[in-house]
Short mmCIF file of C-alpha atoms and ligand atoms in Angstrom, two decimals:
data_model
loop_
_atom_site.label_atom_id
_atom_site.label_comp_id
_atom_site.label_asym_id
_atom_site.label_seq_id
_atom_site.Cartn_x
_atom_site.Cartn_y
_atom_site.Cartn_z
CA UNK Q 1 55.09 -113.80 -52.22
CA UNK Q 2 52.99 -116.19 -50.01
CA UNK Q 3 50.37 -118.59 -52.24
CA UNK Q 4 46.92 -118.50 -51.12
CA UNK Q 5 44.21 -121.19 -51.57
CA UNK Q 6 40.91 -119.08 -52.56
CA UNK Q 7 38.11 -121.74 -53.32
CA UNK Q 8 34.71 -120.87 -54.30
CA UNK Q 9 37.08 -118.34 -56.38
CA UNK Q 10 34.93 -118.11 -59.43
CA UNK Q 11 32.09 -117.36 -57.05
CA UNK Q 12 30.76 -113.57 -56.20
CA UNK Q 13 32.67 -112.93 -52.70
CA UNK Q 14 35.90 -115.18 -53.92
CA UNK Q 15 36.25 -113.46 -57.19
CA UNK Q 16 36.70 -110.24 -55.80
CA UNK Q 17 38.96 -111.47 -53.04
CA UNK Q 18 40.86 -112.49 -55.86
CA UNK Q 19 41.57 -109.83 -57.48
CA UNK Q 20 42.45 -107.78 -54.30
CA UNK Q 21 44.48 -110.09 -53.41
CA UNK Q 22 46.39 -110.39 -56.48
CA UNK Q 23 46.60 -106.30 -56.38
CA UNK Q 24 48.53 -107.19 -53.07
CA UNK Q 25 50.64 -109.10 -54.90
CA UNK Q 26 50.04 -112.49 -53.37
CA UNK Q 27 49.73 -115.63 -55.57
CA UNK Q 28 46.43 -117.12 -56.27
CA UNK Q 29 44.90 -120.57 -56.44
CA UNK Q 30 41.55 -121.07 -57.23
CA UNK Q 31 39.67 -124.09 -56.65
CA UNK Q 32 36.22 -124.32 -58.11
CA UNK Q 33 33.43 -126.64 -59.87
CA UNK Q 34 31.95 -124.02 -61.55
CA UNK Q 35 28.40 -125.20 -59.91
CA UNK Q 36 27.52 -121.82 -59.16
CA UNK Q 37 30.21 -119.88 -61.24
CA UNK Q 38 31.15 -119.49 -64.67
CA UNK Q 39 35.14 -119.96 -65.99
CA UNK Q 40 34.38 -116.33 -67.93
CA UNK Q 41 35.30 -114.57 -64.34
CA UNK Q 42 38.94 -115.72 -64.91
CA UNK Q 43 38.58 -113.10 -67.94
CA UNK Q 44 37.41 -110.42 -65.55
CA UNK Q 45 39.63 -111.08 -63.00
CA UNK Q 46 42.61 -111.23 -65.59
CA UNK Q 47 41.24 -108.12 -66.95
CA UNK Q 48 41.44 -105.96 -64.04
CA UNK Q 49 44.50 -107.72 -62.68
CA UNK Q 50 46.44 -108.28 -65.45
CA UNK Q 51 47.33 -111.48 -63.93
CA UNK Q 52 45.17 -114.98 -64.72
CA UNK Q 53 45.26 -116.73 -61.77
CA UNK Q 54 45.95 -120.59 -61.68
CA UNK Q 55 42.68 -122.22 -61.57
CA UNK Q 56 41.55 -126.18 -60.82
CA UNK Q 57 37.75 -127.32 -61.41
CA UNK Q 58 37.54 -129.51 -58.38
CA UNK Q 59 34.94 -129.67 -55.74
CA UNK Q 60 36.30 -129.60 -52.74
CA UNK Q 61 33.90 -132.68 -51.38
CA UNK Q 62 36.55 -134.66 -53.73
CA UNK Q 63 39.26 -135.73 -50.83
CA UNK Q 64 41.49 -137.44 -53.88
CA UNK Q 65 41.55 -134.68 -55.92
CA UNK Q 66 42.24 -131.79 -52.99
CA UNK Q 67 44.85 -133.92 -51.80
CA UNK Q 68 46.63 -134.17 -55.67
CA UNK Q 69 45.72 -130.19 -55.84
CA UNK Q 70 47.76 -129.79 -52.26
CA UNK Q 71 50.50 -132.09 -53.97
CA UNK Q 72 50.48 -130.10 -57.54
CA UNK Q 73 50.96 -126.70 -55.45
CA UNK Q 74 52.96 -127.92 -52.79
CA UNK Q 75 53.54 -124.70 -50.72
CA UNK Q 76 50.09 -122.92 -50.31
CA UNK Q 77 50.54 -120.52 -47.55
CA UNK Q 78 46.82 -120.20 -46.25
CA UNK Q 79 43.48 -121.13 -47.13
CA UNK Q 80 40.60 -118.94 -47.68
CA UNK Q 81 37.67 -121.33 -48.03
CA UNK Q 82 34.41 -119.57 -49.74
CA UNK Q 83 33.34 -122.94 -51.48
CA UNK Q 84 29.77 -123.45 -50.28
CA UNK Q 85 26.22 -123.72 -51.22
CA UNK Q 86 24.20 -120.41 -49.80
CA UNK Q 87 20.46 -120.39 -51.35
CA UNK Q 88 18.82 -120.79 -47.73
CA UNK Q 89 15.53 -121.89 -49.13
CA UNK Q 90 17.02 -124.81 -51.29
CA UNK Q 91 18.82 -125.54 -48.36
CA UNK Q 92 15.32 -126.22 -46.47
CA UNK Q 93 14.25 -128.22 -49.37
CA UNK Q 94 17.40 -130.20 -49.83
CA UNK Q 95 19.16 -130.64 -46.12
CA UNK Q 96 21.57 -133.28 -47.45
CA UNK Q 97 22.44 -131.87 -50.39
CA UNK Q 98 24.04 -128.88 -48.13
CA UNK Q 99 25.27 -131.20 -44.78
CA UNK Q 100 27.26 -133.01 -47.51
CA UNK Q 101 27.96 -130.02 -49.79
CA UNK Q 102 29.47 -126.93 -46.73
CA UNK Q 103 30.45 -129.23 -44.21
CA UNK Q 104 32.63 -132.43 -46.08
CA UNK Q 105 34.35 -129.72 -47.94
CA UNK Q 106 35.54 -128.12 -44.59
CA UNK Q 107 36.34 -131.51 -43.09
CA UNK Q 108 38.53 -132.42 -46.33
CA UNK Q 109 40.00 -128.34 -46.44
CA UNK Q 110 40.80 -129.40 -42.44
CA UNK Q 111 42.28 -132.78 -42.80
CA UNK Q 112 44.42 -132.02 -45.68
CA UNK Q 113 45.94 -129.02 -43.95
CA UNK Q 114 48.46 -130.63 -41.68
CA UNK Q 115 49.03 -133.27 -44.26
CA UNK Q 116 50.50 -130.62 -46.60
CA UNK Q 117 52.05 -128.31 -44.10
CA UNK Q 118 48.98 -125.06 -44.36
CA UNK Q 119 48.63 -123.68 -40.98
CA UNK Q 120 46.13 -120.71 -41.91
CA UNK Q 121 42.45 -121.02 -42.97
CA UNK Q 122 40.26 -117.93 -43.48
CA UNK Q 123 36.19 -118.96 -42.98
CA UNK Q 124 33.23 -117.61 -44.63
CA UNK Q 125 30.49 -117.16 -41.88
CA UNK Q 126 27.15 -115.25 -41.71
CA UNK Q 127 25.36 -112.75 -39.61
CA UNK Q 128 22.54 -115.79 -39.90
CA UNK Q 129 24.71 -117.78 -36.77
CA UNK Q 130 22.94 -114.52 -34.71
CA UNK Q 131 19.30 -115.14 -35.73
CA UNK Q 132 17.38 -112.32 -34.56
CA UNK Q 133 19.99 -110.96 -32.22
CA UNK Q 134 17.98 -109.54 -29.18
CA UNK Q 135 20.74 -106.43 -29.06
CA UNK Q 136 21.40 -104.41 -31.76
CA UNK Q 137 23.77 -103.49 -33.30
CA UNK Q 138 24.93 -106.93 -32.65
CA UNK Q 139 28.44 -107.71 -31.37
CA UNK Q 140 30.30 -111.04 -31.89
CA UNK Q 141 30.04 -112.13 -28.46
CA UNK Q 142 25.96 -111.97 -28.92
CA UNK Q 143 24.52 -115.75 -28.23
CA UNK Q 144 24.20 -117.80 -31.30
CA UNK Q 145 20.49 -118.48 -32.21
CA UNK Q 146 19.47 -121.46 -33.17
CA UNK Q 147 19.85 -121.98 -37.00
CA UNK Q 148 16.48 -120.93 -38.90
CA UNK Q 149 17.80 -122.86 -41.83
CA UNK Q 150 20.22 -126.34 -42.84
CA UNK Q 151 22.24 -123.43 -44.82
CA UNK Q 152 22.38 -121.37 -41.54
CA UNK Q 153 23.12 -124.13 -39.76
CA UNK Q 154 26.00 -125.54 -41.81
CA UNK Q 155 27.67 -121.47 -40.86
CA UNK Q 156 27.11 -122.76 -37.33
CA UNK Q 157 28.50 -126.24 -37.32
CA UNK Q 158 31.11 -125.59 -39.72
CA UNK Q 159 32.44 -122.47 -37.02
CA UNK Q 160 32.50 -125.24 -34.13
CA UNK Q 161 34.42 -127.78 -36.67
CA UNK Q 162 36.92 -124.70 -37.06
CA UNK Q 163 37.54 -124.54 -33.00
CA UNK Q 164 37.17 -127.94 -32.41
CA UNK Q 165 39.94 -128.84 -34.76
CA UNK Q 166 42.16 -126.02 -34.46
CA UNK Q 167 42.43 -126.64 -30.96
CA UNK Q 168 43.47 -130.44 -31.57
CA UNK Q 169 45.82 -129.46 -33.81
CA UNK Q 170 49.00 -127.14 -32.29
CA UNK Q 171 50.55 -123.90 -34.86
CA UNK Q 172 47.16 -124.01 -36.87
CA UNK Q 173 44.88 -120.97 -36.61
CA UNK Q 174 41.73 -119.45 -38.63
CA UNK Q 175 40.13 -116.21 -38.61
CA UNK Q 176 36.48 -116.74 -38.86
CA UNK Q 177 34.37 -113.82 -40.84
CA UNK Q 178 30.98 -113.46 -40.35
CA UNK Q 179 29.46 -111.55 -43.06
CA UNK Q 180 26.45 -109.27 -42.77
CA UNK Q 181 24.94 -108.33 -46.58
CA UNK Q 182 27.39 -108.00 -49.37
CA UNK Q 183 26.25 -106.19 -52.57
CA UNK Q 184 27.72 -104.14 -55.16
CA UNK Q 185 30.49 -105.35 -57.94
CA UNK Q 186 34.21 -104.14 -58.85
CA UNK Q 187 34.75 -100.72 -60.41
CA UNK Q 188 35.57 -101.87 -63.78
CA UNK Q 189 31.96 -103.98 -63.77
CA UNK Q 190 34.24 -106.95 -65.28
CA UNK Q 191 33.00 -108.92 -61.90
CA UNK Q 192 30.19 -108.94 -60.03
CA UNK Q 193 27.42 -111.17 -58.62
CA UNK Q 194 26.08 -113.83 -61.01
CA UNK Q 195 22.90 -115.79 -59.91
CA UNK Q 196 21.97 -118.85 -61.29
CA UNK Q 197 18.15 -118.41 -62.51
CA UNK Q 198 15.89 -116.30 -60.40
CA UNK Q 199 17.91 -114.42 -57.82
CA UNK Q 200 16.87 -115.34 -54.15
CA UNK Q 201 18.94 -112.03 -52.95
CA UNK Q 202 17.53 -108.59 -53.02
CA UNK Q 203 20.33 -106.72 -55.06
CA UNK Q 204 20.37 -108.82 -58.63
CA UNK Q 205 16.33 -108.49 -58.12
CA UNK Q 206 16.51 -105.10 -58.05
CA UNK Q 207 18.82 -104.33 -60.22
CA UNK Q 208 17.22 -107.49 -62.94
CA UNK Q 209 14.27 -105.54 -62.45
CA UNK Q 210 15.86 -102.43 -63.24
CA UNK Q 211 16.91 -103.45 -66.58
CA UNK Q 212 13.34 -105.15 -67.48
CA UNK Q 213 14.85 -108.53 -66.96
CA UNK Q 214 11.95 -109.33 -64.09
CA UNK Q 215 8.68 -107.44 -64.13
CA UNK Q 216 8.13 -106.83 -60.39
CA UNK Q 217 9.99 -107.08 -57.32
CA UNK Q 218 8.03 -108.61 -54.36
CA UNK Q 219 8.82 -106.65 -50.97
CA UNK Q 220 8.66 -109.35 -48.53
CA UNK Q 221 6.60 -107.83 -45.44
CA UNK Q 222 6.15 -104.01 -44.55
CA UNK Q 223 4.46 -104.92 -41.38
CA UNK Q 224 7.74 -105.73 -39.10
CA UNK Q 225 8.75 -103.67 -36.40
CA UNK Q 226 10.57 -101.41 -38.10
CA UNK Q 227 10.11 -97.93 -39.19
CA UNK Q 228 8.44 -98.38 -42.54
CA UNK Q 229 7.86 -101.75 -41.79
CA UNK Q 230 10.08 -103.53 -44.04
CA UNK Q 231 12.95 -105.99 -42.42
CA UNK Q 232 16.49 -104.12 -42.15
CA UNK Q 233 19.40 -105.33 -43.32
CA UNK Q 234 23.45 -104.12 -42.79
CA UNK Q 235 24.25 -104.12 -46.85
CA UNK Q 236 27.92 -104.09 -47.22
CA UNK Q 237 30.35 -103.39 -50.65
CA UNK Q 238 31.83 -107.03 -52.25
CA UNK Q 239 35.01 -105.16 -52.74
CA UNK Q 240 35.31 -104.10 -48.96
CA UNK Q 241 34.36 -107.33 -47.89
CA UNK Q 242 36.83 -108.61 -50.17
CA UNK Q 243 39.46 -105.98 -48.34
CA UNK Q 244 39.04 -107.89 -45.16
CA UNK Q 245 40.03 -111.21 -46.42
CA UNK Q 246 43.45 -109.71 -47.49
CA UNK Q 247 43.91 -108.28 -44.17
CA UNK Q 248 42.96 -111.47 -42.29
CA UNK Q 249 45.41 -113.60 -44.03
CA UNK Q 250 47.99 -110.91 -43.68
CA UNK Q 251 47.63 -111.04 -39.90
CA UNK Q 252 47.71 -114.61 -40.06
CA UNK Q 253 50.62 -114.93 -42.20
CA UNK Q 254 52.66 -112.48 -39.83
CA UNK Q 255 51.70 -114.07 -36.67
CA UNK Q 256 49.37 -111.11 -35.62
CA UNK Q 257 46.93 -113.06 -34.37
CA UNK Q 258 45.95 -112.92 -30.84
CA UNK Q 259 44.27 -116.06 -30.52
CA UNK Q 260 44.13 -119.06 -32.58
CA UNK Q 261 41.05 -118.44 -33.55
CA UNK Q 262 39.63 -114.66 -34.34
CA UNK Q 263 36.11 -114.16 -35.38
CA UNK Q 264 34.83 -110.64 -36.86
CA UNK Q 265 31.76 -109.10 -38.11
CA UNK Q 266 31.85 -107.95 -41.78
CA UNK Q 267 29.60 -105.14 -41.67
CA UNK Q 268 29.25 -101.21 -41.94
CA UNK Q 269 27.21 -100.71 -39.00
CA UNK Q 270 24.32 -98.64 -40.89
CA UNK Q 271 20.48 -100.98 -41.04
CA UNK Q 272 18.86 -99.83 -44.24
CA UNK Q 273 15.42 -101.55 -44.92
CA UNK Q 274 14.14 -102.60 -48.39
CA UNK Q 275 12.31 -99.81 -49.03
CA UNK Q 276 15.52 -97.70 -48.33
CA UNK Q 277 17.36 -99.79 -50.57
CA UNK Q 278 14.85 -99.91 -53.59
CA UNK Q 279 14.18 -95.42 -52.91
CA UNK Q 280 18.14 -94.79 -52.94
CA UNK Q 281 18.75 -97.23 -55.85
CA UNK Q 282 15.93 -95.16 -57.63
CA UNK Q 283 17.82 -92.01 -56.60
CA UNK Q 284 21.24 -92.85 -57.34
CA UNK Q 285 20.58 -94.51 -60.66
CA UNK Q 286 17.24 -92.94 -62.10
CA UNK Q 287 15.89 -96.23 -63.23
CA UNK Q 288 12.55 -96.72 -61.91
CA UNK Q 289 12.18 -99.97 -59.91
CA UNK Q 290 8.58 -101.21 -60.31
CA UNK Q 291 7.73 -103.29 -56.85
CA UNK Q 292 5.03 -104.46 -54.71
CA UNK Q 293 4.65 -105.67 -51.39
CA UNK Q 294 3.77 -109.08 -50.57
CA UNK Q 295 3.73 -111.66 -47.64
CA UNK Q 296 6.36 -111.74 -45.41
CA UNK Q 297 8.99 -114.35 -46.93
CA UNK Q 298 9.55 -117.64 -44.20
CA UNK Q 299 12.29 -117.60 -42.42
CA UNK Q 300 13.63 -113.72 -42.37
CA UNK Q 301 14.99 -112.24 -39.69
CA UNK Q 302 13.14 -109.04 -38.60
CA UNK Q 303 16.11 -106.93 -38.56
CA UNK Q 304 20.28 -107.29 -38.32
CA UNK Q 305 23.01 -104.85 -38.46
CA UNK Q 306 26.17 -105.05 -37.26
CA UNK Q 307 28.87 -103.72 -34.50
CA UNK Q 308 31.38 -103.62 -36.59
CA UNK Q 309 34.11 -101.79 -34.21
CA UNK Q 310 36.19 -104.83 -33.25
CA UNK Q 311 37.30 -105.93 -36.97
CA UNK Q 312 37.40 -101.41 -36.88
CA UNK Q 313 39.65 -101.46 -34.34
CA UNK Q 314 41.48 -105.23 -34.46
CA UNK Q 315 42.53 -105.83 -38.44
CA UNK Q 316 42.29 -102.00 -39.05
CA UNK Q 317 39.43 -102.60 -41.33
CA UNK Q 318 36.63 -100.17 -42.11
CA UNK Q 319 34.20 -100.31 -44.79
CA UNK Q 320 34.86 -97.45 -46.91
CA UNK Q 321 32.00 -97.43 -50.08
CA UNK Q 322 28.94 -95.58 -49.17
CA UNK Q 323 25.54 -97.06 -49.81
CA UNK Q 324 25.25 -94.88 -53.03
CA UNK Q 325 28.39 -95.86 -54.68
CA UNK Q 326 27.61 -99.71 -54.15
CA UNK Q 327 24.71 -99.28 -55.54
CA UNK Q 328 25.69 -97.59 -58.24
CA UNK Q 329 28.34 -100.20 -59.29
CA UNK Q 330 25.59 -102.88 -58.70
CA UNK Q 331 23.66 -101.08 -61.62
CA UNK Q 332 26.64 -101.00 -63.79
CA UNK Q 333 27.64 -104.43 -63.58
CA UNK Q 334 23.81 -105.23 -64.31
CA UNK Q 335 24.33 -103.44 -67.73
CA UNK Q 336 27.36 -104.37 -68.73
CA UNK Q 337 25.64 -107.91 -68.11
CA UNK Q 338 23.15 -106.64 -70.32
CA UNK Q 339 25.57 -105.89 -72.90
CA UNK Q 340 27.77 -108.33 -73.27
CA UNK Q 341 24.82 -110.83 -73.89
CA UNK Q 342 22.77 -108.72 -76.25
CA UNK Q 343 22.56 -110.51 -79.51
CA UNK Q 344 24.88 -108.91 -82.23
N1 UFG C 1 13.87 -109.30 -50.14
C1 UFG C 1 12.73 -108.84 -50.75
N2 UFG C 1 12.47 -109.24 -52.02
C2 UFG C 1 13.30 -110.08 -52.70
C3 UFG C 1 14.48 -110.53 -52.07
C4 UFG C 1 14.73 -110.14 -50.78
O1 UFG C 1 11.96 -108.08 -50.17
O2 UFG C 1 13.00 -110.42 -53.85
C5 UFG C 1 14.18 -108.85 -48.77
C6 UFG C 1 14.24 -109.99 -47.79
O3 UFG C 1 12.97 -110.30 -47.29
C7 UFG C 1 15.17 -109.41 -46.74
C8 UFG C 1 16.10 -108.50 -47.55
O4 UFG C 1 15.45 -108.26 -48.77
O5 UFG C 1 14.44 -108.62 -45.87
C9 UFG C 1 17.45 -109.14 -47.82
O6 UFG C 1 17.22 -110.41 -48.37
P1 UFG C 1 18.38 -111.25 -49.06
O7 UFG C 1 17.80 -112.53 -49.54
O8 UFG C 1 19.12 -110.42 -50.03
O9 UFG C 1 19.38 -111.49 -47.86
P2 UFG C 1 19.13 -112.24 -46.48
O10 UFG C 1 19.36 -111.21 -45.45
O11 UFG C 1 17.90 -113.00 -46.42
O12 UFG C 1 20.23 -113.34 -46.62
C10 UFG C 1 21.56 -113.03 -46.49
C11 UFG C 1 22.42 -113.95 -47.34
C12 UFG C 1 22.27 -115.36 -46.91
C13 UFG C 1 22.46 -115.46 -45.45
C14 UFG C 1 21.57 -114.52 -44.72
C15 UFG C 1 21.78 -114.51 -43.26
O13 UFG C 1 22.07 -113.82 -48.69
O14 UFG C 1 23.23 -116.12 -47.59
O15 UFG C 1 21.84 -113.21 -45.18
O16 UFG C 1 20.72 -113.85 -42.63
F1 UFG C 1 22.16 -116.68 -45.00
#
């Protein structure tokens, strides 16, 4: 079975590629430095899997030691390449730190490639290359906006590093994903989003908050354009978003592609707004989530949902969890969280 490259594979998105793709059989290599991630999701993913996948702590800024990881597993079929910083307000604060961080880690991913014979490379993008798209639901041919953030702009500049060298180089080809808002955690809750300190992402506050971990939420703004006034968002299951990446290498790895380079939206297609989010969590769950609303938070885009129909109708790829259930396995990740670290 081929051998695929997952780094970032400790992370929230990559971990749960993982394990789907090890249900698919495929072999996996996971490249992480554990700065965001912690070496316990091996457990989970062996847990659910039955199957511990190999695993290198390298960062993947570290051109020597990539190239000695391409030499140790000499026949990697395809790259899936999650490794990234993603808090977009650090990113604002620390520019370099995220230039250096998203984009020398592509360049090294890309220049090894050819070097070790890896023609495929999947890419983690973001709805944030659209900005605030002006149609909605937005499409992949929509303009791209200019980036509101260094984090948002790394998506951007990393996607035209992807064509640019792609193009140069002939029988290499990546399918580039934009993702809209993944949530939610695996079945088993033995994986599931892990923030470092306080979370900058609406789920893990909601759900920390939940579980008395955080006192309050802050809504960030009901005074948008919007129908209760709070900015909309397309929120999408981490295990269907994991679902694609299987697909996408698939394709690649059978010479499906129609183009050297595909791009697709990640998304369900439904907007739900915060207040949505925090009423159905309520519902689903009946944990009370105290909140208030504040200032609008810099930066956020006023509303963003996807089209979702050509990934639909291209890789055969729907998401399938509703709303409900992903927020339901949100919650129960959150307390098995809870559990494990409760003192004896
Ligand atoms: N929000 C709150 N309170 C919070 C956290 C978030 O009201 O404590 C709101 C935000 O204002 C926004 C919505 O919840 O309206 C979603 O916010 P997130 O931070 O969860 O997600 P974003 O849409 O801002 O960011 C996501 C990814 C980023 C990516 C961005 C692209 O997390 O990595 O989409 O737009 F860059």
């Amino acid at each position: 079975m081929a051998k695929i490259l997952v780094t970032g594979g400790t992370g929230y998105i990559g971990s749960h590629t993982a394990v789907e793709l090890i249900n698919k059989g495929y072999e996996v290599v996971i490249v992480d430095n554990l700065s965001n991630s912690n070496i316990d999701v091996l457990n989970g993913i062996e847990k659910i899997t039955g199957v511990r996948p190999a695993f290198e702590n390298i960062d993947c800024v570290d051109y020597v030691s990539m190239d000695r990881m391409f030499e140790k597993y000499n026949d990697i079929d395809a790259i899936i390449h999650f490794a990234a910083f993603k808090a977009v307000g650090e990113s604002v604060e620390k520019p370099l730190l995220y230039y250096r961080n998203n984009l020398v880690s592509l360049i090294n991913l890309l220049q090894l490639m050819p070097m070790h014979k890896v023609n495929n490379i999947v890419f983690s993008s973001s709805c944030t290359v659209y900005g605030q798209p002006d149609i909605l639901p937005v499409v992949e041919s929509a303009p791209i906006k200019p980036a509101a953030s260094p984090y948002g702009n790394t998506k951007q500049i990393g996607e035209e590093i992807i064509h640019d060298t792609i193009y140069a180089n002939q029988g290499y080809q990546s399918i580039i994903l934009r993702y809209f808002n993944p949530i939610g955690a695996h079945a088993s809750a033995e994986i599931g989003e892990l923030p470092n300190g306080v979370p900058n992402n609406l789920l893990p506050f909601v759900t920390q908050t939940a579980i008395g971990l955080r006192k309050q939420l802050s809504v960030f703004g009901n005074d948008y354009n919007t129908p209760d006034g709070s900015c909309i968002r397309d929120y999408i299951h981490v295990v269907d978003l994991a679902k694609a990446h299987v697909i996408a290498v698939e394709r690649m790895l059978k010479k499906l592609t129609k183009s050297r380079i595909e791009t697709f939206n990640l998304g369900t297609g439904i907007g739900l707004s915060v207040l949505e989010i925090i009423d159905t969590f309520e519902k689903v769950t009946g944990v009370k989530v105290p909140h208030k609303i504040v200032g609008r938070r810099d930066g956020d885009i006023e509303k963003v949902w996807a089209d979702p129909t050509y990934a639909n109708d291209v890789l055969g790829w729907v998401a399938t969890e509703s709303v409900e259930e992903t927020l339901r396995s949100a919650w129960a990740w959150e307390q098995n969280l809870a559990q494990r670290t409760k003192p004896e």
